[in-house]
Coordinates of C-alpha atoms in Angstrom, one line a residue:
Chain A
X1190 CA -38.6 18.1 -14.5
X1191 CA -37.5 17.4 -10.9
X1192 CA -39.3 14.5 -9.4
X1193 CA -40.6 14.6 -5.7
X1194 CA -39.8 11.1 -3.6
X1195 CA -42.1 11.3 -0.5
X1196 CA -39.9 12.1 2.4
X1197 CA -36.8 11.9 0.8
X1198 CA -36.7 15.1 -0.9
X1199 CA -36.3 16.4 -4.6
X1200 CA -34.0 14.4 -7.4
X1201 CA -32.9 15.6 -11.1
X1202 CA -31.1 14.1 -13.2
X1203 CA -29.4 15.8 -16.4
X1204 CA -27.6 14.4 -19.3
X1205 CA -25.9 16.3 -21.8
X1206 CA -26.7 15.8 -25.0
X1207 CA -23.8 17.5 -27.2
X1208 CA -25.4 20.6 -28.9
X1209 CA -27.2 23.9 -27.5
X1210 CA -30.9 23.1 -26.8
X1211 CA -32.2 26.7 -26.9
X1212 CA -30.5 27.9 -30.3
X1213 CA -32.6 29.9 -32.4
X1214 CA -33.8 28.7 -35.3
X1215 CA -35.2 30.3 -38.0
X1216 CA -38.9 29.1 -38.9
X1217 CA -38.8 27.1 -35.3
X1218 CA -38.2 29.8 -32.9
X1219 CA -40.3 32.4 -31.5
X1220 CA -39.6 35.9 -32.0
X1221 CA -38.7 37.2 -28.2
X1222 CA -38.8 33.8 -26.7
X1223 CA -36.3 31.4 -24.8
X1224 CA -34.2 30.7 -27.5
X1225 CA -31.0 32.4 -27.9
X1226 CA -28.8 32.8 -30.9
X1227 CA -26.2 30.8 -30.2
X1228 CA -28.0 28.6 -27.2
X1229 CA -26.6 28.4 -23.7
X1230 CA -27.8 25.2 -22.3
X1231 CA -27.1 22.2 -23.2
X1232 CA -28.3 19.8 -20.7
X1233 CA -32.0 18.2 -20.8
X1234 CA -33.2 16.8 -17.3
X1235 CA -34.7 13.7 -18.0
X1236 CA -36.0 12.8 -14.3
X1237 CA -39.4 12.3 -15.4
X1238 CA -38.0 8.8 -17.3
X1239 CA -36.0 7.7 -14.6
X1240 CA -36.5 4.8 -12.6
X1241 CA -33.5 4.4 -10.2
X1242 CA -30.1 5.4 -9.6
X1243 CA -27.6 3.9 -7.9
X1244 CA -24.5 5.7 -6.8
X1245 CA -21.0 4.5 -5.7
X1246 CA -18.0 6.7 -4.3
X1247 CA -15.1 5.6 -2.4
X1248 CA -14.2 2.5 -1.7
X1249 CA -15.3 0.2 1.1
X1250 CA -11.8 -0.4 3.1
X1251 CA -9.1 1.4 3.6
X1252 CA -6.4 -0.6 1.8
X1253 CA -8.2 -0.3 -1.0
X1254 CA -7.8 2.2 -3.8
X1255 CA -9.7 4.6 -4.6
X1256 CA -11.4 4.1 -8.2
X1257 CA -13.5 6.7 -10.2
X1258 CA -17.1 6.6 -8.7
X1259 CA -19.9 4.8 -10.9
X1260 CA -23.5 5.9 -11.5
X1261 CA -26.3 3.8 -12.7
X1262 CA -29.2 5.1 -14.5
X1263 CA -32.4 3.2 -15.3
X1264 CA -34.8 4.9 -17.7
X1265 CA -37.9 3.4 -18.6
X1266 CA -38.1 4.5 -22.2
X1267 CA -41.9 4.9 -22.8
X1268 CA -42.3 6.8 -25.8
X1269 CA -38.7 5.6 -27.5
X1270 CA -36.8 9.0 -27.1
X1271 CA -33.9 7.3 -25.8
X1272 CA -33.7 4.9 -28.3
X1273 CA -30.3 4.8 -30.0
X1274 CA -32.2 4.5 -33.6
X1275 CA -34.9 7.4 -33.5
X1276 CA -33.9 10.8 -35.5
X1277 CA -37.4 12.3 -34.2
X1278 CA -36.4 12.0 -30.6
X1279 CA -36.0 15.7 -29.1
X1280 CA -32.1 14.5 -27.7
X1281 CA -31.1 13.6 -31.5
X1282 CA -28.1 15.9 -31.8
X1283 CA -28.5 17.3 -34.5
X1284 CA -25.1 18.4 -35.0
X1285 CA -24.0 14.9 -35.7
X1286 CA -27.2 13.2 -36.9
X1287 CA -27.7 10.4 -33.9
X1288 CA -28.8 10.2 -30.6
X1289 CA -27.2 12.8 -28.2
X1290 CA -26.7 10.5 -25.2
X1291 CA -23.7 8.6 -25.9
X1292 CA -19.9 7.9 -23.9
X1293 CA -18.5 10.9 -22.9
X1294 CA -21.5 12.9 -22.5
X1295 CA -21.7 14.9 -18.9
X1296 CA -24.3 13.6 -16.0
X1297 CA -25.5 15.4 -13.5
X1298 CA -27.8 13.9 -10.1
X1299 CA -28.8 16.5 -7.7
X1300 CA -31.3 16.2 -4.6
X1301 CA -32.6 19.4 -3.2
X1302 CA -30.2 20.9 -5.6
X1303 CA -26.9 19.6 -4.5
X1304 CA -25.5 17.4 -6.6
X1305 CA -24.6 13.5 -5.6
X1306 CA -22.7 12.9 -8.7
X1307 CA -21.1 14.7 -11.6
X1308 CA -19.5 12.4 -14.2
X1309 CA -19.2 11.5 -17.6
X1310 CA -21.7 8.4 -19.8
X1311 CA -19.5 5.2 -20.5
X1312 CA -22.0 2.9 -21.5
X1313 CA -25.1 3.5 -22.6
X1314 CA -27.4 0.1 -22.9
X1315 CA -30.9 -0.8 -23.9
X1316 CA -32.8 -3.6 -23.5
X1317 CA -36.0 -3.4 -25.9
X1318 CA -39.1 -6.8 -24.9
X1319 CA -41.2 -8.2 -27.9
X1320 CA -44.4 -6.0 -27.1
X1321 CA -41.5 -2.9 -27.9
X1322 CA -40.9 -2.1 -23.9
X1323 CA -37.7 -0.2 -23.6
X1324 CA -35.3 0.3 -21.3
X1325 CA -32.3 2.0 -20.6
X1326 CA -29.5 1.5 -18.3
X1327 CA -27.0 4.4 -18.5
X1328 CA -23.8 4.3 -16.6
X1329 CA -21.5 7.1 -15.6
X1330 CA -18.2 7.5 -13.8
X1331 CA -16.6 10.5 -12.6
X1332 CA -13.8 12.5 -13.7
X1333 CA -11.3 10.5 -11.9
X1334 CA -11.2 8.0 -14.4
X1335 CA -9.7 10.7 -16.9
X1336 CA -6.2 10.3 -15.0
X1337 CA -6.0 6.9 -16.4
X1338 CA -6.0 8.2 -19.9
X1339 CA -3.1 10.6 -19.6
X1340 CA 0.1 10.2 -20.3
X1341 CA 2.8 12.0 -18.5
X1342 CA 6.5 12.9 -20.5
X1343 CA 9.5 11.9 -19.2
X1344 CA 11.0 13.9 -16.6
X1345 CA 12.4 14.0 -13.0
X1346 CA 10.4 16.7 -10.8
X1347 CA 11.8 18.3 -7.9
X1348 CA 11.7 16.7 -3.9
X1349 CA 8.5 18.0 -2.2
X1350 CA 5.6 17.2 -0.3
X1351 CA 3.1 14.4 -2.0
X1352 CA 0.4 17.3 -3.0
X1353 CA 2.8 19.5 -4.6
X1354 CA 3.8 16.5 -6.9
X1355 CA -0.1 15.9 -7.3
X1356 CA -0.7 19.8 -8.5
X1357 CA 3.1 19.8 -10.5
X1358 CA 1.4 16.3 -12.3
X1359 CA -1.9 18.0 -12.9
X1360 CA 0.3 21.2 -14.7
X1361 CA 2.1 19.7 -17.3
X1362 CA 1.4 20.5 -20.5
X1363 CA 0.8 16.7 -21.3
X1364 CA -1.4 16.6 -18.6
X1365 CA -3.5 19.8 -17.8
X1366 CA -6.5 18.7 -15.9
X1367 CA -8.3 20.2 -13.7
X1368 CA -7.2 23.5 -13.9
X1369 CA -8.9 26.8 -12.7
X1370 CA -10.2 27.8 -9.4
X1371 CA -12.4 25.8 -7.8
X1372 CA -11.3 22.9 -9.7
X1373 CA -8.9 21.2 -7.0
X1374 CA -8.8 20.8 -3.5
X1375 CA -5.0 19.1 -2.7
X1376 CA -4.0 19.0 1.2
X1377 CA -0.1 19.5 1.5
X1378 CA 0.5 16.2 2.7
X1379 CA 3.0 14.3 5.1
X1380 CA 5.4 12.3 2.3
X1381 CA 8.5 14.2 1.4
X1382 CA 8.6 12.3 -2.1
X1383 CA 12.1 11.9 -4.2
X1384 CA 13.4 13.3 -7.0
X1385 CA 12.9 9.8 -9.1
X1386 CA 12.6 10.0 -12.5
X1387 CA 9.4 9.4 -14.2
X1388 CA 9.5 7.0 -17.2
X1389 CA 8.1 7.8 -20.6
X1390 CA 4.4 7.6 -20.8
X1391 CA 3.4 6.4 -17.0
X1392 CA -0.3 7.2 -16.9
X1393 CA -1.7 10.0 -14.3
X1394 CA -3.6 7.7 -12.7
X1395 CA -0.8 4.8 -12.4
X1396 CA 1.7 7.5 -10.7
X1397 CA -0.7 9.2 -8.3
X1398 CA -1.0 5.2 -7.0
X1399 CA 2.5 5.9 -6.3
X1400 CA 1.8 8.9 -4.6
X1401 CA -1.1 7.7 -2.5
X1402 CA 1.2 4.7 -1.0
X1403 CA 3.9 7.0 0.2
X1404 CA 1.1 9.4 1.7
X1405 CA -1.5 7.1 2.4
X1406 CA -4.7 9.3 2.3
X1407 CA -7.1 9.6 -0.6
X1408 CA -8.0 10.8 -4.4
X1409 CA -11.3 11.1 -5.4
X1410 CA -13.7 13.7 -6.7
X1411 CA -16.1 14.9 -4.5
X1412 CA -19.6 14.7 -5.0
X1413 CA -20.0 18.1 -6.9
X1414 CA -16.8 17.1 -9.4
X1415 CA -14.0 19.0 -7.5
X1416 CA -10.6 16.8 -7.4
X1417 CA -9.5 16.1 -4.1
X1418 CA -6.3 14.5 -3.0
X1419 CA -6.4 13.9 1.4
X1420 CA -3.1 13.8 3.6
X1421 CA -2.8 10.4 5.4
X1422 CA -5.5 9.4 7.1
X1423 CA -5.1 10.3 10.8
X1424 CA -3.4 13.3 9.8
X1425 CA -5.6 15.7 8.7
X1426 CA -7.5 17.9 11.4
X1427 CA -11.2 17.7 11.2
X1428 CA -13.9 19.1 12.6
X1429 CA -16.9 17.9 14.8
X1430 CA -18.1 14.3 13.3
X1431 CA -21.5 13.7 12.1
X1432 CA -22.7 11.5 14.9
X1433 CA -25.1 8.4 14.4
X1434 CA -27.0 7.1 17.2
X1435 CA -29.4 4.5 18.1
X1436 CA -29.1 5.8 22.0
X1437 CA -31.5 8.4 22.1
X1438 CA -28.8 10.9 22.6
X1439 CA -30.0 13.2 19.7
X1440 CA -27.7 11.5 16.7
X1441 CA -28.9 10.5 13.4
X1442 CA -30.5 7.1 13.6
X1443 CA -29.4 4.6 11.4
X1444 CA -31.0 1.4 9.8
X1445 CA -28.6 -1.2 10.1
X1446 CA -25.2 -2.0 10.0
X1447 CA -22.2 -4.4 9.4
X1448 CA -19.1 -5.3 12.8
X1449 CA -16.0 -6.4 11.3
X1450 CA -13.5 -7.7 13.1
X1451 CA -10.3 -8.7 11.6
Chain B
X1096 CA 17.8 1.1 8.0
X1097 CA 19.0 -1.6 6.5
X1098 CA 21.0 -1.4 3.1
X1099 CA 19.9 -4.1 0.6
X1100 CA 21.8 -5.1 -2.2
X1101 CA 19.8 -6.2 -5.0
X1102 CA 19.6 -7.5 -8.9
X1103 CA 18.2 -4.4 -10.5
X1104 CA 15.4 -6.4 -11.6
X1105 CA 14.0 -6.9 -7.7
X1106 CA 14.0 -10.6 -8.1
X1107 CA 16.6 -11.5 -5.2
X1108 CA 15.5 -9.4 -2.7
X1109 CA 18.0 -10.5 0.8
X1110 CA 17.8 -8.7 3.7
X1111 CA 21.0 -8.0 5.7
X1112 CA 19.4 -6.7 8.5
X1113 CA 16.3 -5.8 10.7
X1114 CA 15.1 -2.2 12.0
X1115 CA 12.5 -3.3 14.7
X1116 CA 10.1 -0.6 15.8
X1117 CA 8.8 -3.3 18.5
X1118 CA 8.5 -0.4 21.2
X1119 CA 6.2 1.4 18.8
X1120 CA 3.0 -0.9 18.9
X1121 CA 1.0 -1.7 22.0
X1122 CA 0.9 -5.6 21.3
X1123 CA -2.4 -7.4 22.6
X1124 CA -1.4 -9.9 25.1
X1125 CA -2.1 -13.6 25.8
X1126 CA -1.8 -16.9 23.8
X1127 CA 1.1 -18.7 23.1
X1128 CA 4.1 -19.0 20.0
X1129 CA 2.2 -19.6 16.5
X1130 CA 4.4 -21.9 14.8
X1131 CA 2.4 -21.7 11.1
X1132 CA 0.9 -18.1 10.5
X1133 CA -2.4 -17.4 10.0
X1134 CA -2.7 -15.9 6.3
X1135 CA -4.6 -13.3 7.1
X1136 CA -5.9 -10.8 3.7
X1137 CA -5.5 -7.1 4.2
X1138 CA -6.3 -5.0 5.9
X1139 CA -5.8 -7.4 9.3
X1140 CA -3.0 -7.6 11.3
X1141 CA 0.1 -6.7 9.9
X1142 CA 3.3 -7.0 12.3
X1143 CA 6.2 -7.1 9.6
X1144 CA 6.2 -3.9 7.3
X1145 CA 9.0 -3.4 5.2
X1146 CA 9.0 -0.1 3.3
X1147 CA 11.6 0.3 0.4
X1148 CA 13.3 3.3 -1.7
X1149 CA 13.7 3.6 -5.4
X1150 CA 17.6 2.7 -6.2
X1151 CA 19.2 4.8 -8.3
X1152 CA 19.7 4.2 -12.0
X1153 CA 22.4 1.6 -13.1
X1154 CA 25.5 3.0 -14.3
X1155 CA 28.7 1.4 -15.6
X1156 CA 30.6 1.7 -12.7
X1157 CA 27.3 0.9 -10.4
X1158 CA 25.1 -1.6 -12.6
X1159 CA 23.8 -3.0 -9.4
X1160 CA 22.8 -0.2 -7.5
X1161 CA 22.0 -0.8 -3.4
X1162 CA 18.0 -0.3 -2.1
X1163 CA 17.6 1.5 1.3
X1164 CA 14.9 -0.2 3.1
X1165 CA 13.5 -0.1 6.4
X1166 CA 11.2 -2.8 8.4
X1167 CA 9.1 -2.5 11.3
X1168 CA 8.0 -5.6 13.5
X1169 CA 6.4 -6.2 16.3
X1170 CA 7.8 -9.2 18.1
X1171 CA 4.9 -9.7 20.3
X1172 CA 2.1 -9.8 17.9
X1173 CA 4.1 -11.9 16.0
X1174 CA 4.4 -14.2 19.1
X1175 CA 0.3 -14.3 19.1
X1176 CA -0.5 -13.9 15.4
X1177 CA 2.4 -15.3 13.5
X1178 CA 4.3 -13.3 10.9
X1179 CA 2.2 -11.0 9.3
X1180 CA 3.9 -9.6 6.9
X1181 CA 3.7 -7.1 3.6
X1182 CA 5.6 -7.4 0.6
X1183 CA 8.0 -5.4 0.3
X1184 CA 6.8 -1.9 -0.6
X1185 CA 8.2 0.1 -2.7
X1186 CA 7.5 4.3 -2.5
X1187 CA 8.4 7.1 -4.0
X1188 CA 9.3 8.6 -0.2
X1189 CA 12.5 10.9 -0.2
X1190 CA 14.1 9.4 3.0
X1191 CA 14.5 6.4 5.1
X1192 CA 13.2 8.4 7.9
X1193 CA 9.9 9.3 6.0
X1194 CA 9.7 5.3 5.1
X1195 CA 10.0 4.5 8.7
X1196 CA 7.2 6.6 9.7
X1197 CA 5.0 4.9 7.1
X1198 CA 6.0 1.7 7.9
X1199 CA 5.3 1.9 11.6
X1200 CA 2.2 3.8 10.7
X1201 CA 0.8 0.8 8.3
X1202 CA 1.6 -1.5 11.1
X1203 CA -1.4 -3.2 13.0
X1204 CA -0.2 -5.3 15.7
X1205 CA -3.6 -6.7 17.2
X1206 CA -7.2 -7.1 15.3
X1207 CA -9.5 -4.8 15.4
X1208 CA -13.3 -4.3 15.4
X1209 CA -15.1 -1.3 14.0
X1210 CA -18.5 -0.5 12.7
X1211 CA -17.5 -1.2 8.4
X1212 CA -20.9 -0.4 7.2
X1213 CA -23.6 1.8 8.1
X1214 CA -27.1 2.4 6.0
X1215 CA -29.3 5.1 6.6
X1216 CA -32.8 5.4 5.2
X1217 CA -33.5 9.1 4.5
X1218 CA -37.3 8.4 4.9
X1219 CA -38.9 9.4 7.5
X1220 CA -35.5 11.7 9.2
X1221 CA -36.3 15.4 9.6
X1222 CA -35.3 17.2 6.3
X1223 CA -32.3 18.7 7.8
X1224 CA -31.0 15.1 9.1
X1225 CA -31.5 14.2 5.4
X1226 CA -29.5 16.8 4.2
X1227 CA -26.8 16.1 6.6
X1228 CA -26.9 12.0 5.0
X1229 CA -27.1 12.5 1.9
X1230 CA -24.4 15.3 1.3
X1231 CA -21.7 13.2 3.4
X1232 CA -17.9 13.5 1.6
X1233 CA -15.5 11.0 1.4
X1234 CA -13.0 12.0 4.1
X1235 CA -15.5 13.0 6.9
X1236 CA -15.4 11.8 10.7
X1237 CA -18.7 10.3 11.9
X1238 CA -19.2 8.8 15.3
X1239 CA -21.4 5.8 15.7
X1240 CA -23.3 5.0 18.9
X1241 CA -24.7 1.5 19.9
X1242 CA -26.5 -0.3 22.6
X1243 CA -26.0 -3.8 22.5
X1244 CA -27.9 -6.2 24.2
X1245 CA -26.0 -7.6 27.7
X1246 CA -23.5 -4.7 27.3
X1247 CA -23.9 -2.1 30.1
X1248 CA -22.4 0.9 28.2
X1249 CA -23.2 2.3 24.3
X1250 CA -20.0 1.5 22.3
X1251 CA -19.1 4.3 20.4
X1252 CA -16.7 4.6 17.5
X1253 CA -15.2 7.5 15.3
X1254 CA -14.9 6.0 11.8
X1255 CA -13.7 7.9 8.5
X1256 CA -15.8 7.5 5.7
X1257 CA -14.3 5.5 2.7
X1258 CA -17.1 5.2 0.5
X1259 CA -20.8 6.1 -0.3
X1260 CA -23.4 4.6 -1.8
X1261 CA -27.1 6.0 -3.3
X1262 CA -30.0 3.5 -4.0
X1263 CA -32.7 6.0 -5.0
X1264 CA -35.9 4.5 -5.9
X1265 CA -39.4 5.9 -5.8
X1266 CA -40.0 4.2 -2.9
X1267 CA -37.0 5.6 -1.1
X1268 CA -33.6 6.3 -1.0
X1269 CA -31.1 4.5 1.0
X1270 CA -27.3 5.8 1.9
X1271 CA -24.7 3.1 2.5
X1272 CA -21.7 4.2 4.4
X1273 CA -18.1 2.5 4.3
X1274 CA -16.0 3.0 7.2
X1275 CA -12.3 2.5 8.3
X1276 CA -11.5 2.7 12.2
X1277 CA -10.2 6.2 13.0
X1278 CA -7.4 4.2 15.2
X1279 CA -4.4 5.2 12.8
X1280 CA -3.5 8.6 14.3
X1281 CA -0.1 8.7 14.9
X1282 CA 1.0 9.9 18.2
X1283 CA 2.5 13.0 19.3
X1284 CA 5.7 12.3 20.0
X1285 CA 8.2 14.3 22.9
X1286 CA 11.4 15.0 21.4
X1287 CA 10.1 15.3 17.6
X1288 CA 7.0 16.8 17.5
X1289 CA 6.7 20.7 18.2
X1290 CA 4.1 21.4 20.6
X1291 CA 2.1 23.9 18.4
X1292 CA 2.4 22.0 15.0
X1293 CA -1.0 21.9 13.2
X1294 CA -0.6 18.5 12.6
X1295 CA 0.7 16.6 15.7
X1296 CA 1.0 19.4 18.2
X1297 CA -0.9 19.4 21.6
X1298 CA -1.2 23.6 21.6

């Protein structure tokens, strides 16, 4: 259930364990209850367990590139539920006889219901002490590191603008991701990019590097999973910034922060 | 635009020629020639871009095909800083003209300063402010304002945000903001830019 942190607000976090929680099962399931025949959720919220989360999107300068964003999740594994070993624990999938956590399973981290992060486990570790205390460290990245994956086919596309190429990419057959609505958010963009050809088996990810030097903006996923590719910075209009003050002039106050000067 | 001939493995890269975009930086003046250059890493000054295009395929009759490539300098940061100079960078831009842009536009004549990192603790900010903090996108503009001691005025910067960080414990939870100076807007420009265009214009 969601967990209350004094004046912050309220955090969940959900992992998907691979098969329908709620199907109904004969001899197990109550007549007229919450279970339905072929179940409809799949995700258990485990924020009772958790004891921090660490999130990173982004990057931290500019010339950087963007990678996938990374989640860290510490659970403190008091009953042994999470443990990789134990077919009684209520997240043992029982679809494919072990522990439903595993790489490639979805995460979700909300506060106040909006989520922070929306990604997929990569590495699922735990650290069991002598007196049988467990821990368990889960990390997630976002979708964003699925571009590296995939391969595109040989071919040369057509001269247009850098998000054009970025949406044509994400249509191929090869390719397909992110597709339906609500699924993309890609700003026109400034580079008018050639018709090069594309070599044989380029990953996604390796070509939309390409892209992002000859536009110079960004590609991420936003915080609730959406992929979003920026026009160069400087280019895009905006609206009225967030404003953080430590002048008394009515912005957000902040805690600390870093100059650089280079 | 300078035409570069080239083996087709990049490996003998000799430039014929310089474009200089000089008049297109504001250089910092003061100081004197730098004989040796300062190596300075990314993303510091850079006064020497050189932006190159894709050559086409070998063929037979053309198994050494010509890149186009343009550079931009800036003689009088060089004067002050030294050479600061990229590799040269190769794009998938459609036109010399479009590589010129970017390589003026990656150009950055003088140092800068800029707010890099802000934190924020949520505790104790009104719920709303919380909200605002903790559902910040990559992408945004934020302004910072600070007081610093012996300075008469606030300094005040608007800064993109690059990255975000969460550290959520049950003590707290703590937002880390990366920044990069908002100082790269390219100018609008009489003669090329239309006055209404939702990009550059002024309407």
């Amino acid at each position: 259930m969601a967990e209350q942190i004094a004046g912050c607000g309220t955090y969940e976090v959900w992992l998907d364990a691979g098969y329908q929680i709620n199907r109904f099962t004969l001899d197990t399931s109550t007549l007229g209850g919450t279970d339905v025949l072929d179940g409809d959720i799949d995700y258990f919220d485990v924020t009772e367990y958790v004891t921090s989360v660490r999130i990173s999107r982004g990057r931290q300068s500019v010339r950087d590139a963007v990678d996938a964003a990374t989640a860290s999740i510490t659970i403190n594994d008091t009953n042994g539920d999470f443990t990789v070993v134990n077919s009684g624990s209520p997240y043992w999938n029982p679809d494919e006889n072990r522990l439903g956590f595993e790489p490639s399973r979805r995460v979700r981290i909300l506060r106040n219901s909006e989520l922070l992060f929306v990604g997929q486990i990569v590495e699922y570790a735990q650290q069991v002490t002598l007196d049988n205390r467990s821990y368990v460290t889960i990390r997630a990245s976002d979708d964003l590191l699925r571009i590296q994956a995939i391969r595109i086919d040989a071919h040369t596309p057509s001269e247009e603008l850098s998000g054009a190429r970025i949406g044509a990419i994400l249509d191929r057959p090869e390719v397909n991701l992110f597709v339906g609505a609500g699924k993309r958010d890609i700003d026109t963009g400034v580079a008018p990019l050639g018709a090069y050809p594309v070599e044989q088996d380029v990953s996604v990810g390796d070509y939309f590097g390409r892209v992002q030097t000859a536009e110079q903006g960004r590609i991420f996923m936003s915080r609730t999973g959406m992929f979003t590719a920026q026009y160069r910075i400087g280019r895009r209009p905006l609206g009225t910034p967030t404003a953080f003050s430590d002048v008394g002039d009515g912005g957000l106050p902040y805690s600390s922060f870093d100059l650089r000067y280079e | 635009m300078i035409n570069v001939s080239v083996d087709w493995d990049f490996s003998n890269i000799v430039f014929a020629d310089i474009y200089s975009f000089a008049n297109s930086y504001g250089a910092g003046g003061g100081g004197g020639t730098v004989v040796d250059a300062i190596p300075f890493s990314a993303p510091a000054v850079l006064n020497n871009v050189t932006i190159a295009l894709p050559p086409p395929l070998p063929t037979v009759s053309n198994p050494n095909p010509s890149i186009d490539a343009v550079r931009a300098t800036n003689a009088e940061s060089a004067d002050v800083y030294g050479s600061q100079a990229t590799p040269v960078i190769m794009t998938l831009l459609a036109s010399t003209e479009a590589a010129q842009q970017l390589a003026v536009y990656l150009g950055r004549p003088q140092p800068v300063y800029w707010f890099s990192v802000l934190r924020v603790v949520l505790n104790g900010l009104s719920a709303s402010d919380q909200n605002t903090v903790a559902n910040l996108e990559l992408g945004a503009q934020i302004t910072v304002s600070k007081r610093f001691n012996g300075v008469a005025s606030p300094v005040v910067q608007t800064l993109y945000v690059e990255g975000i960080d969460h550290e959520i414990r049950p003590s707290g939870h703590t937002v880390t903001i990366h920044t990069s100076p908002a100082t790269l807007w390219e100018p609008f420009v009489l003669d090329t830019n239309a006055l209404d265009d939702v990009l550059f214009g002024l309407g």
